[in-house]
């Protein structure tokens, strides 16, 4: 299985901050990476697919980059609606695996 | 707009079989280019992909659960199902169904990410 790690596990930030979350894969996954946002009691919502492609309807303040084993999710200016947990997910090989999550909370 | 809705047994006794159904509305489960997955999330923990099916009858199960999992489809009802046998307390979780967008394929391998999710259903394993 491909192991996914994320850092940090928790991030405290203020509205308007630029936020960056890192995701690393235990082996190369090319660009087969997605990012999801999950709020308490809700299903995950896809933000980014193929490492850097913005899902339709997702605000442009979200962006993704990277390839191979290292990836980042950036929120250019944190908004109140963005406080949530973020997961990366690889789909380069089965089983599909998720990172452990990064919780973004209010500073 | 496509919607998914999970339903099934919310309380299951240890050693019994967990059975869930995902009803698909606003689209056909037989449409090409999409996969159909089950994912679960234990209380306070992260996401675990259980497995998927593709409309041509292809299935894949996470090896961690493979001996206990079956994913099947009922095209006449436009839904797909999850059976997980011999459950224990470790199977207590919120179970989600999700549609996958297949962005590429190689032989029987499908590259997909999940773009539409059900709201999830809580399953508790307890006597």
Coordinates of N, CA and C in Angstrom, one line a residue:
Chain A
X1 N 0.8 -1.2 0.0 CA 0.0 0.0 0.0 C 0.9 1.3 0.0
X2 N 0.4 2.3 -0.7 CA 1.1 3.6 -0.6 C 0.7 4.3 0.6
X3 N 1.6 4.7 1.4 CA 1.3 5.5 2.7 C 1.4 7.0 2.4
X4 N 0.4 7.6 2.9 CA 0.3 9.1 2.7 C 0.5 9.8 4.1
X5 N 1.3 10.8 4.2 CA 1.5 11.5 5.4 C 1.1 13.0 5.1
X6 N 0.7 13.7 6.1 CA 0.4 15.1 6.0 C 1.1 15.9 7.1
X7 N 1.4 17.1 6.8 CA 1.9 18.0 7.8 C 1.5 19.4 7.6
X8 N 1.2 20.2 8.6 CA 1.1 19.7 10.0 C -0.2 18.9 10.2
X9 N -0.3 18.3 11.4 CA -1.6 17.6 11.7 C -2.7 18.6 12.1
X10 N -2.2 19.7 12.8 CA -3.1 20.8 13.1 C -2.5 22.1 12.8
X11 N -3.3 23.0 12.3 CA -2.8 24.3 11.9 C -3.7 25.4 12.5
X12 N -3.2 26.3 13.2 CA -4.0 27.4 13.7 C -3.7 28.7 12.9
X13 N -4.8 29.3 12.4 CA -4.6 30.4 11.5 C -5.7 31.4 11.7
X14 N -5.5 32.6 11.1 CA -6.5 33.7 11.2 C -7.1 33.9 9.8
X15 N -8.3 34.5 9.8 CA -8.9 34.9 8.5 C -8.0 35.8 7.8
X16 N -7.8 35.5 6.5 CA -6.9 36.3 5.7 C -5.5 35.7 5.5
X17 N -5.1 34.8 6.4 CA -3.8 34.1 6.3 C -3.7 33.3 5.1
X18 N -2.5 33.2 4.6 CA -2.1 32.2 3.6 C -1.7 30.9 4.3
X19 N -2.3 29.8 3.9 CA -2.2 28.5 4.5 C -1.6 27.5 3.5
X20 N -0.7 26.7 4.0 CA -0.1 25.7 3.1 C -0.1 24.4 3.9
X21 N -0.6 23.3 3.3 CA -0.6 22.0 3.9 C 0.2 21.1 2.9
X22 N 1.1 20.2 3.5 CA 1.9 19.4 2.7 C 1.5 17.9 2.8
X23 N 1.5 17.2 1.7 CA 1.2 15.8 1.7 C 2.3 15.1 1.0
X24 N 2.8 14.0 1.6 CA 3.8 13.2 1.0 C 3.4 11.7 0.8
X25 N 3.8 11.1 -0.3 CA 3.5 9.7 -0.6 C 4.8 8.9 -0.4
X26 N 4.6 7.6 0.0 CA 5.7 6.8 0.3 C 6.4 6.3 -1.0
X27 N 5.8 6.5 -2.1 CA 6.4 6.2 -3.4 C 5.7 7.1 -4.4
X28 N 6.3 7.2 -5.6 CA 5.8 8.2 -6.6 C 4.4 7.8 -7.0
X29 N 3.6 8.8 -7.0 CA 2.2 8.7 -7.5 C 1.9 9.6 -8.7
X30 N 3.0 10.0 -9.4 CA 2.8 10.9 -10.5 C 2.0 12.1 -10.0
X31 N 0.9 12.4 -10.7 CA 0.0 13.5 -10.3 C -1.4 13.0 -9.8
X32 N -1.4 11.7 -9.5 CA -2.7 11.2 -9.2 C -3.1 11.4 -7.7
X33 N -3.3 12.7 -7.4 CA -3.6 13.1 -6.0 C -4.8 14.0 -6.0
X34 N -5.7 13.8 -5.0 CA -6.8 14.7 -4.8 C -6.8 15.3 -3.4
X35 N -7.4 16.4 -3.2 CA -7.5 17.0 -1.9 C -9.0 17.2 -1.6
X36 N -9.4 16.9 -0.3 CA -10.8 17.0 0.1 C -10.8 17.9 1.4
X37 N -12.0 18.5 1.5 CA -12.3 19.3 2.7 C -13.4 18.6 3.4
X38 N -13.3 18.4 4.7 CA -14.4 17.8 5.5 C -14.7 18.7 6.7
X39 N -16.0 19.0 6.9 CA -16.4 19.7 8.1 C -17.1 18.7 9.0
X40 N -17.2 19.0 10.3 CA -17.7 18.0 11.3 C -19.1 17.6 10.9
X41 N -19.4 16.3 10.9 CA -20.7 15.7 10.6 C -21.0 15.7 9.1
X42 N -20.1 16.1 8.3 CA -20.4 16.2 6.8 C -19.5 15.2 6.0
X43 N -19.9 14.9 4.8 CA -19.1 14.1 3.9 C -17.9 15.0 3.4
X44 N -16.8 14.4 3.0 CA -15.7 15.1 2.3 C -16.2 15.7 1.0
X45 N -15.6 16.8 0.7 CA -15.9 17.5 -0.6 C -14.6 17.7 -1.3
X46 N -14.6 17.3 -2.6 CA -13.3 17.4 -3.4 C -13.0 18.8 -3.7
X47 N -11.8 19.2 -3.6 CA -11.3 20.6 -3.9 C -10.4 20.5 -5.2
X48 N -9.5 19.6 -5.2 CA -8.4 19.6 -6.2 C -8.3 18.1 -6.6
X49 N -8.1 17.9 -7.9 CA -7.8 16.6 -8.4 C -6.6 16.6 -9.4
X50 N -6.0 15.5 -9.7 CA -4.8 15.5 -10.5 C -3.8 16.5 -10.0
X51 N -3.6 16.6 -8.7 CA -2.7 17.4 -8.0 C -2.9 18.9 -8.1
X52 N -3.4 19.4 -9.2 CA -3.4 20.9 -9.4 C -4.7 21.4 -10.1
X53 N -5.6 20.5 -10.4 CA -6.8 20.9 -11.2 C -7.9 21.2 -10.2
X54 N -8.5 22.4 -10.3 CA -9.5 22.9 -9.4 C -10.9 22.3 -9.8
X55 N -11.5 21.6 -8.8 CA -12.8 21.1 -9.1 C -13.8 22.2 -9.4
X56 N -14.7 22.0 -10.3 CA -15.7 23.0 -10.7 C -16.5 23.5 -9.4
X57 N -16.6 24.8 -9.3 CA -17.4 25.3 -8.2 C -16.6 25.6 -7.0
X58 N -15.3 25.2 -6.9 CA -14.4 25.5 -5.8 C -13.8 26.8 -5.9
X59 N -13.8 27.6 -4.9 CA -13.2 29.0 -5.0 C -11.7 29.0 -5.4
X60 N -11.3 30.0 -6.1 CA -10.0 30.0 -6.7 C -8.9 30.3 -5.7
X61 N -9.3 30.6 -4.4 CA -8.3 30.7 -3.4 C -7.6 29.4 -3.0
X62 N -8.2 28.3 -3.5 CA -7.6 27.0 -3.3 C -6.7 26.6 -4.5
X63 N -5.6 26.1 -4.2 CA -4.7 25.7 -5.3 C -3.9 24.5 -4.8
X64 N -3.5 23.7 -5.8 CA -2.6 22.5 -5.5 C -1.4 22.5 -6.4
X65 N -0.4 21.9 -5.9 CA 0.8 21.7 -6.7 C 1.6 20.5 -6.3
X66 N 2.6 20.1 -7.1 CA 3.4 19.0 -6.8 C 3.2 17.8 -7.7
X67 N 4.2 16.9 -7.6 CA 4.1 15.7 -8.4 C 5.1 14.7 -7.8
X68 N 5.0 13.4 -8.1 CA 5.9 12.4 -7.6 C 5.5 12.1 -6.2
X69 N 6.2 12.6 -5.2 CA 5.9 12.2 -3.8 C 5.6 13.4 -2.9
X70 N 5.7 14.6 -3.4 CA 5.5 15.7 -2.5 C 4.5 16.7 -3.1
X71 N 3.5 17.1 -2.3 CA 2.3 17.9 -2.8 C 2.0 18.9 -1.8
X72 N 1.4 20.0 -2.3 CA 0.9 21.0 -1.3 C -0.5 21.5 -1.7
X73 N -1.2 21.8 -0.7 CA -2.5 22.5 -0.9 C -2.3 23.9 -0.3
X74 N -2.7 24.9 -1.0 CA -2.6 26.3 -0.5 C -3.9 27.0 -0.6
X75 N -4.2 27.7 0.5 CA -5.4 28.5 0.6 C -4.8 30.0 0.6
X76 N -5.1 30.7 -0.4 CA -4.4 32.0 -0.5 C -4.8 33.1 0.5
X77 N -6.0 33.0 0.9 CA -6.6 34.0 1.9 C -7.7 33.2 2.7
X78 N -7.4 32.8 3.9 CA -8.3 31.9 4.6 C -9.6 32.6 4.9
X79 N -10.7 32.0 4.6 CA -12.0 32.5 4.9 C -12.7 31.8 6.0
X80 N -13.7 32.4 6.7 CA -14.3 31.7 7.8 C -14.9 30.3 7.5
X81 N -15.3 30.1 6.2 CA -15.9 28.8 5.8 C -14.8 27.8 5.6
X82 N -13.5 28.2 5.7 CA -12.4 27.2 5.4 C -11.9 26.4 6.6
X83 N -12.4 26.8 7.8 CA -12.0 26.1 8.9 C -12.6 24.7 8.9
X84 N -11.7 23.7 8.7 CA -12.2 22.3 8.4 C -11.0 21.4 8.5
X85 N -11.2 20.1 8.2 CA -10.1 19.2 8.1 C -9.9 18.8 6.6
X86 N -8.6 18.8 6.2 CA -8.2 18.6 4.9 C -7.5 17.2 4.7
X87 N -7.9 16.5 3.7 CA -7.3 15.2 3.5 C -6.7 15.1 2.0
X88 N -5.5 14.5 1.9 CA -5.1 14.2 0.6 C -5.4 12.7 0.3
X89 N -5.5 12.4 -0.9 CA -5.8 11.0 -1.3 C -5.1 10.6 -2.6
X90 N -4.4 9.5 -2.6 CA -3.7 9.1 -3.8 C -4.6 8.1 -4.6
X91 N -4.6 8.2 -5.9 CA -5.3 7.2 -6.7 C -4.4 6.6 -7.8
X92 N -3.1 6.6 -7.5 CA -2.2 6.0 -8.5 C -2.3 4.5 -8.5
X93 N -2.6 3.9 -7.3 CA -2.6 2.4 -7.3 C -3.6 2.0 -6.2
X94 N -4.1 0.8 -6.3 CA -5.0 0.3 -5.3 C -4.2 -0.4 -4.2
X95 N -4.7 -0.4 -2.9 CA -5.9 0.3 -2.5 C -5.7 1.8 -2.5
X96 N -6.7 2.6 -2.9 CA -6.7 4.0 -2.7 C -6.5 4.3 -1.2
X97 N -5.6 5.3 -0.9 CA -5.3 5.6 0.5 C -5.4 7.1 0.7
X98 N -5.7 7.5 1.9 CA -5.9 8.9 2.3 C -4.8 9.2 3.3
X99 N -4.4 10.5 3.3 CA -3.6 11.0 4.4 C -4.4 11.1 5.7
X100 N -3.7 11.3 6.8 CA -4.4 11.3 8.1 C -5.2 12.6 8.4
X101 N -5.0 13.6 7.6 CA -5.8 14.8 7.8 C -5.0 15.9 8.4
X102 N -5.4 17.1 8.1 CA -4.8 18.3 8.7 C -6.0 19.2 9.1
X103 N -6.1 19.5 10.4 CA -7.2 20.3 10.9 C -6.8 21.7 10.9
X104 N -7.6 22.6 10.3 CA -7.3 24.0 10.3 C -8.3 24.6 11.2
X105 N -7.8 25.2 12.3 CA -8.7 25.8 13.3 C -8.3 27.3 13.5
X106 N -9.2 28.0 14.2 CA -9.1 29.4 14.4 C -8.0 29.7 15.4
X107 N -7.1 30.6 15.1 CA -6.1 31.0 16.0 C -6.6 32.0 17.1
Chain B
X1 N -29.0 16.9 -10.9 CA -27.7 16.8 -10.2 C -27.7 15.5 -9.5
X2 N -26.6 14.8 -9.6 CA -26.5 13.4 -9.0 C -26.5 13.5 -7.5
X3 N -27.2 12.6 -6.9 CA -27.2 12.5 -5.4 C -27.1 11.1 -5.0
X4 N -26.5 10.8 -3.9 CA -26.3 9.5 -3.4 C -26.9 9.5 -1.9
X5 N -27.5 8.4 -1.6 CA -28.1 8.3 -0.3 C -27.9 6.9 0.3
X6 N -27.2 6.8 1.4 CA -26.9 5.5 2.0 C -28.1 5.1 2.9
X7 N -28.3 3.8 3.0 CA -29.3 3.3 4.0 C -28.9 1.9 4.4
X8 N -29.5 1.5 5.5 CA -29.2 0.2 6.0 C -29.2 0.1 7.5
X9 N -28.7 -1.0 7.9 CA -28.7 -1.3 9.4 C -27.8 -0.4 10.1
X10 N -28.3 0.3 11.1 CA -27.5 1.2 11.9 C -26.8 0.5 13.1
X11 N -27.4 -0.6 13.5 CA -26.8 -1.3 14.7 C -26.7 -2.8 14.2
X12 N -25.5 -3.3 14.4 CA -25.2 -4.7 14.0 C -24.5 -5.4 15.1
X13 N -24.9 -6.6 15.3 CA -24.3 -7.4 16.4 C -22.9 -8.0 16.0
X14 N -22.0 -8.1 16.9 CA -20.7 -8.7 16.5 C -20.9 -10.1 15.9
X15 N -20.1 -10.4 14.9 CA -20.0 -11.6 14.1 C -21.1 -11.6 13.0
X16 N -22.0 -10.7 13.0 CA -23.1 -10.6 12.0 C -22.6 -9.9 10.7
X17 N -23.5 -9.7 9.7 CA -23.1 -9.1 8.5 C -23.8 -7.7 8.4
X18 N -22.9 -6.7 8.1 CA -23.4 -5.3 7.9 C -23.8 -5.2 6.4
X19 N -25.0 -4.6 6.2 CA -25.5 -4.5 4.9 C -26.0 -3.1 4.7
X20 N -25.5 -2.4 3.6 CA -25.8 -1.0 3.3 C -26.1 -0.9 1.8
X21 N -27.0 0.0 1.5 CA -27.3 0.3 0.1 C -27.1 1.8 -0.2
X22 N -26.6 2.1 -1.4 CA -26.5 3.4 -1.8 C -27.4 3.7 -3.0
X23 N -28.4 4.5 -2.8 CA -29.3 4.8 -3.9 C -28.8 6.0 -4.7
X24 N -28.8 5.8 -6.0 CA -28.3 6.8 -6.9 C -29.5 7.5 -7.6
X25 N -29.5 8.8 -7.5 CA -30.6 9.6 -8.2 C -30.0 10.7 -9.0
X26 N -30.7 11.1 -10.0 CA -30.2 12.2 -10.9 C -29.2 11.7 -11.9
X27 N -29.1 10.4 -12.1 CA -28.1 9.8 -13.0 C -28.2 8.3 -13.0
X28 N -27.6 7.7 -14.0 CA -27.6 6.2 -14.0 C -26.3 5.6 -13.5
X29 N -26.5 4.6 -12.7 CA -25.3 3.9 -12.2 C -24.6 3.1 -13.3
X30 N -25.3 3.0 -14.5 CA -24.7 2.2 -15.6 C -23.9 3.1 -16.6
X31 N -23.9 4.4 -16.2 CA -23.1 5.4 -17.1 C -21.7 5.0 -17.1
X32 N -21.1 5.1 -18.3 CA -19.7 4.8 -18.4 C -18.9 6.0 -17.9
X33 N -17.6 5.8 -17.5 CA -16.8 6.8 -17.1 C -16.9 7.1 -15.6
X34 N -17.6 6.3 -14.9 CA -17.7 6.5 -13.4 C -17.6 5.2 -12.7
X35 N -17.0 5.3 -11.5 CA -16.9 4.2 -10.6 C -17.7 4.5 -9.3
X36 N -17.9 3.4 -8.5 CA -18.8 3.6 -7.4 C -18.1 2.9 -6.2
X37 N -17.9 3.7 -5.2 CA -17.0 3.3 -4.0 C -17.8 3.3 -2.7
X38 N -17.2 2.6 -1.8 CA -17.6 2.7 -0.4 C -16.3 3.1 0.4
X39 N -16.5 4.1 1.3 CA -15.5 4.6 2.2 C -16.0 4.6 3.6
X40 N -15.2 4.4 4.6 CA -15.7 4.5 6.0 C -14.8 5.4 6.8
X41 N -15.3 5.9 7.9 CA -14.6 6.7 8.8 C -15.0 6.4 10.3
X42 N -14.1 5.7 11.0 CA -14.3 5.5 12.4 C -14.5 6.7 13.2
X43 N -15.1 6.7 14.3 CA -15.3 8.0 15.1 C -14.0 8.6 15.4
X44 N -13.9 9.9 15.1 CA -12.7 10.7 15.4 C -11.5 10.4 14.6
X45 N -11.6 9.5 13.6 CA -10.5 9.1 12.8 C -10.6 9.5 11.3
X46 N -9.6 9.0 10.6 CA -9.5 9.3 9.1 C -10.3 8.4 8.3
X47 N -10.1 8.6 7.0 CA -10.9 7.9 5.9 C -10.2 6.6 5.5
X48 N -11.0 5.6 5.3 CA -10.5 4.3 4.8 C -11.4 3.9 3.6
X49 N -10.7 3.7 2.5 CA -11.4 3.2 1.3 C -11.6 1.7 1.4
X50 N -12.9 1.3 1.2 CA -13.3 -0.1 1.3 C -13.1 -0.8 0.0
X51 N -13.6 -0.2 -1.1 CA -13.5 -0.8 -2.4 C -14.4 -0.1 -3.4
X52 N -14.4 -0.6 -4.6 CA -15.2 0.0 -5.7 C -15.7 -1.0 -6.7
X53 N -16.7 -0.6 -7.4 CA -17.1 -1.3 -8.6 C -17.2 -0.4 -9.8
X54 N -17.0 -1.0 -11.0 CA -17.1 -0.3 -12.2 C -18.3 -0.9 -13.0
X55 N -18.9 -0.1 -13.9 CA -20.2 -0.5 -14.4 C -20.1 -1.8 -15.3
X56 N -18.9 -2.2 -15.7 CA -18.7 -3.4 -16.4 C -18.5 -4.6 -15.5
X57 N -18.8 -4.5 -14.3 CA -18.8 -5.6 -13.3 C -17.4 -5.8 -12.7
X58 N -16.5 -4.9 -12.9 CA -15.2 -4.9 -12.2 C -15.4 -4.5 -10.8
X59 N -14.8 -5.2 -9.9 CA -14.7 -4.8 -8.5 C -13.3 -4.9 -8.0
X60 N -13.0 -4.1 -7.0 CA -11.7 -4.2 -6.2 C -12.0 -3.9 -4.8
X61 N -11.4 -4.7 -3.9 CA -11.6 -4.6 -2.5 C -10.3 -4.3 -1.8
X62 N -10.3 -3.4 -0.8 CA -9.1 -3.2 0.0 C -8.6 -4.5 0.6
X63 N -7.4 -4.9 0.4 CA -6.9 -6.1 1.0 C -7.1 -6.3 2.5
X64 N -7.2 -5.1 3.2 CA -7.4 -5.2 4.6 C -8.7 -5.7 5.0
X65 N -9.7 -5.7 4.0 CA -11.1 -6.1 4.3 C -11.5 -7.2 3.3
X66 N -10.7 -7.5 2.3 CA -11.1 -8.3 1.2 C -11.8 -9.6 1.5
X67 N -11.4 -10.3 2.5 CA -12.1 -11.6 2.8 C -13.5 -11.4 3.3
X68 N -13.9 -10.2 3.7 CA -15.2 -10.0 4.3 C -16.1 -9.1 3.5
X69 N -15.6 -8.5 2.4 CA -16.4 -7.5 1.7 C -17.0 -8.0 0.4
X70 N -18.2 -7.6 0.1 CA -18.8 -7.8 -1.2 C -19.5 -6.5 -1.6
X71 N -19.2 -6.0 -2.8 CA -19.9 -4.8 -3.4 C -20.6 -5.3 -4.6
X72 N -21.9 -5.0 -4.6 CA -22.7 -5.5 -5.7 C -23.6 -4.4 -6.2
X73 N -24.2 -4.6 -7.4 CA -25.1 -3.6 -8.0 C -26.4 -4.2 -8.4
X74 N -27.5 -3.4 -8.3 CA -28.8 -3.7 -8.8 C -29.1 -2.6 -9.8
X75 N -28.9 -2.8 -11.1 CA -29.1 -1.8 -12.1 C -30.6 -1.4 -12.2
X76 N -31.5 -2.4 -12.0 CA -32.9 -2.1 -12.1 C -33.4 -1.1 -11.1
X77 N -32.7 -1.1 -9.9 CA -33.0 -0.2 -8.8 C -32.1 1.0 -8.8
X78 N -31.1 1.0 -9.6 CA -30.1 2.1 -9.7 C -29.4 2.3 -8.3
X79 N -29.0 1.2 -7.7 CA -28.3 1.3 -6.5 C -27.2 0.3 -6.4
X80 N -26.3 0.5 -5.5 CA -25.2 -0.5 -5.3 C -25.1 -0.7 -3.8
X81 N -24.6 -1.9 -3.4 CA -24.6 -2.3 -2.0 C -23.3 -2.7 -1.5
X82 N -23.2 -2.7 -0.2 CA -22.0 -3.2 0.6 C -22.4 -4.2 1.6
X83 N -21.8 -5.4 1.6 CA -21.9 -6.3 2.6 C -20.6 -6.5 3.3
X84 N -20.5 -6.5 4.6 CA -19.3 -6.7 5.3 C -19.6 -7.7 6.4
X85 N -19.0 -8.9 6.3 CA -19.3 -10.0 7.2 C -18.4 -10.0 8.4
X86 N -18.9 -10.8 9.4 CA -18.1 -11.1 10.6 C -17.6 -9.8 11.3
X87 N -18.5 -8.9 11.5 CA -18.1 -7.6 12.0 C -17.7 -7.6 13.4
X88 N -16.8 -6.7 13.8 CA -16.4 -6.5 15.2 C -16.6 -5.0 15.5
X89 N -16.3 -4.6 16.8 CA -16.4 -3.2 17.2 C -15.5 -2.3 16.3
X90 N -14.4 -2.9 15.8 CA -13.5 -2.1 14.9 C -14.2 -1.6 13.6
X91 N -15.3 -2.2 13.3 CA -16.1 -1.8 12.1 C -17.1 -0.7 12.3
X92 N -17.2 -0.3 13.5 CA -18.0 0.9 13.9 C -17.5 2.1 13.2
X93 N -18.3 2.8 12.4 CA -17.9 3.9 11.6 C -19.0 4.6 10.9
X94 N -18.8 5.7 10.3 CA -19.7 6.3 9.4 C -19.3 5.8 8.0
X95 N -20.2 5.2 7.3 CA -20.0 4.6 6.0 C -20.5 5.6 4.9
X96 N -19.7 5.9 3.9 CA -20.0 6.7 2.8 C -20.0 6.0 1.5
X97 N -20.9 6.3 0.6 CA -20.8 5.8 -0.8 C -20.4 7.1 -1.6
X98 N -19.7 6.8 -2.7 CA -19.2 8.0 -3.5 C -19.1 7.5 -4.9
X99 N -19.3 8.5 -5.8 CA -19.1 8.3 -7.2 C -17.6 8.8 -7.5
X100 N -17.0 8.0 -8.4 CA -15.6 8.4 -8.8 C -15.6 8.8 -10.3
X101 N -14.9 9.8 -10.6 CA -14.7 10.2 -12.0 C -13.5 9.5 -12.5
X102 N -13.7 8.7 -13.5 CA -12.6 7.9 -14.1 C -11.8 8.8 -15.1
X103 N -10.6 9.2 -14.7 CA -9.9 10.2 -15.6 C -8.9 9.5 -16.5
X104 N -8.7 8.2 -16.3 CA -7.8 7.4 -17.2 C -8.0 6.0 -16.8
X105 N -7.6 5.1 -17.7 CA -7.7 3.7 -17.5 C -6.5 3.0 -18.1
X106 N -6.1 1.9 -17.5 CA -5.0 1.1 -18.0 C -5.4 -0.4 -17.7
X107 N -5.7 -1.2 -18.8 CA -6.2 -2.5 -18.6 C -7.5 -2.4 -17.7
X108 N -7.4 -3.1 -16.5 CA -8.6 -3.0 -15.7 C -8.4 -2.0 -14.5
X109 N -7.3 -1.3 -14.6 CA -7.1 -0.3 -13.5 C -7.7 1.0 -13.9
X110 N -8.5 1.6 -13.0 CA -9.1 2.9 -13.3 C -8.6 4.0 -12.3
X111 N -8.1 5.1 -12.9 CA -7.7 6.2 -12.1 C -8.9 7.1 -11.9
X112 N -9.3 7.2 -10.6 CA -10.5 8.1 -10.3 C -10.3 8.7 -9.0
X113 N -11.0 9.9 -8.9 CA -11.2 10.6 -7.6 C -12.7 10.7 -7.4
X114 N -13.1 10.9 -6.1 CA -14.5 10.9 -5.7 C -15.1 12.3 -5.8
X115 N -16.0 12.5 -6.7 CA -16.6 13.8 -6.8 C -17.9 14.1 -6.2
X116 N -18.7 13.0 -6.0 CA -20.0 13.1 -5.3 C -20.1 12.1 -4.2
X117 N -20.4 12.5 -3.0 CA -20.5 11.7 -1.9 C -21.9 11.7 -1.3
X118 N -22.3 10.5 -0.7 CA -23.5 10.5 0.1 C -23.3 11.2 1.4
X119 N -24.3 11.4 2.2 CA -24.2 12.1 3.5 C -23.5 11.2 4.5
X120 N -23.6 10.0 4.3 CA -23.0 9.0 5.3 C -24.0 8.4 6.2
X121 N -23.8 7.2 6.6 CA -24.7 6.6 7.6 C -23.8 6.0 8.7
X122 N -24.3 6.1 9.9 CA -23.5 5.6 11.1 C -23.9 4.2 11.3
X123 N -22.9 3.3 11.4 CA -23.1 1.9 11.8 C -22.3 1.6 13.1
X124 N -23.0 1.1 14.0 CA -22.5 0.7 15.3 C -22.5 -0.8 15.5
X125 N -21.4 -1.4 15.8 CA -21.3 -2.8 16.1 C -21.3 -3.0 17.6
X126 N -22.4 -3.6 18.1 CA -22.5 -3.8 19.5 C -23.6 -4.8 19.8
X127 N -23.3 -5.6 20.9 CA -24.3 -6.6 21.3 C -25.4 -5.9 22.1

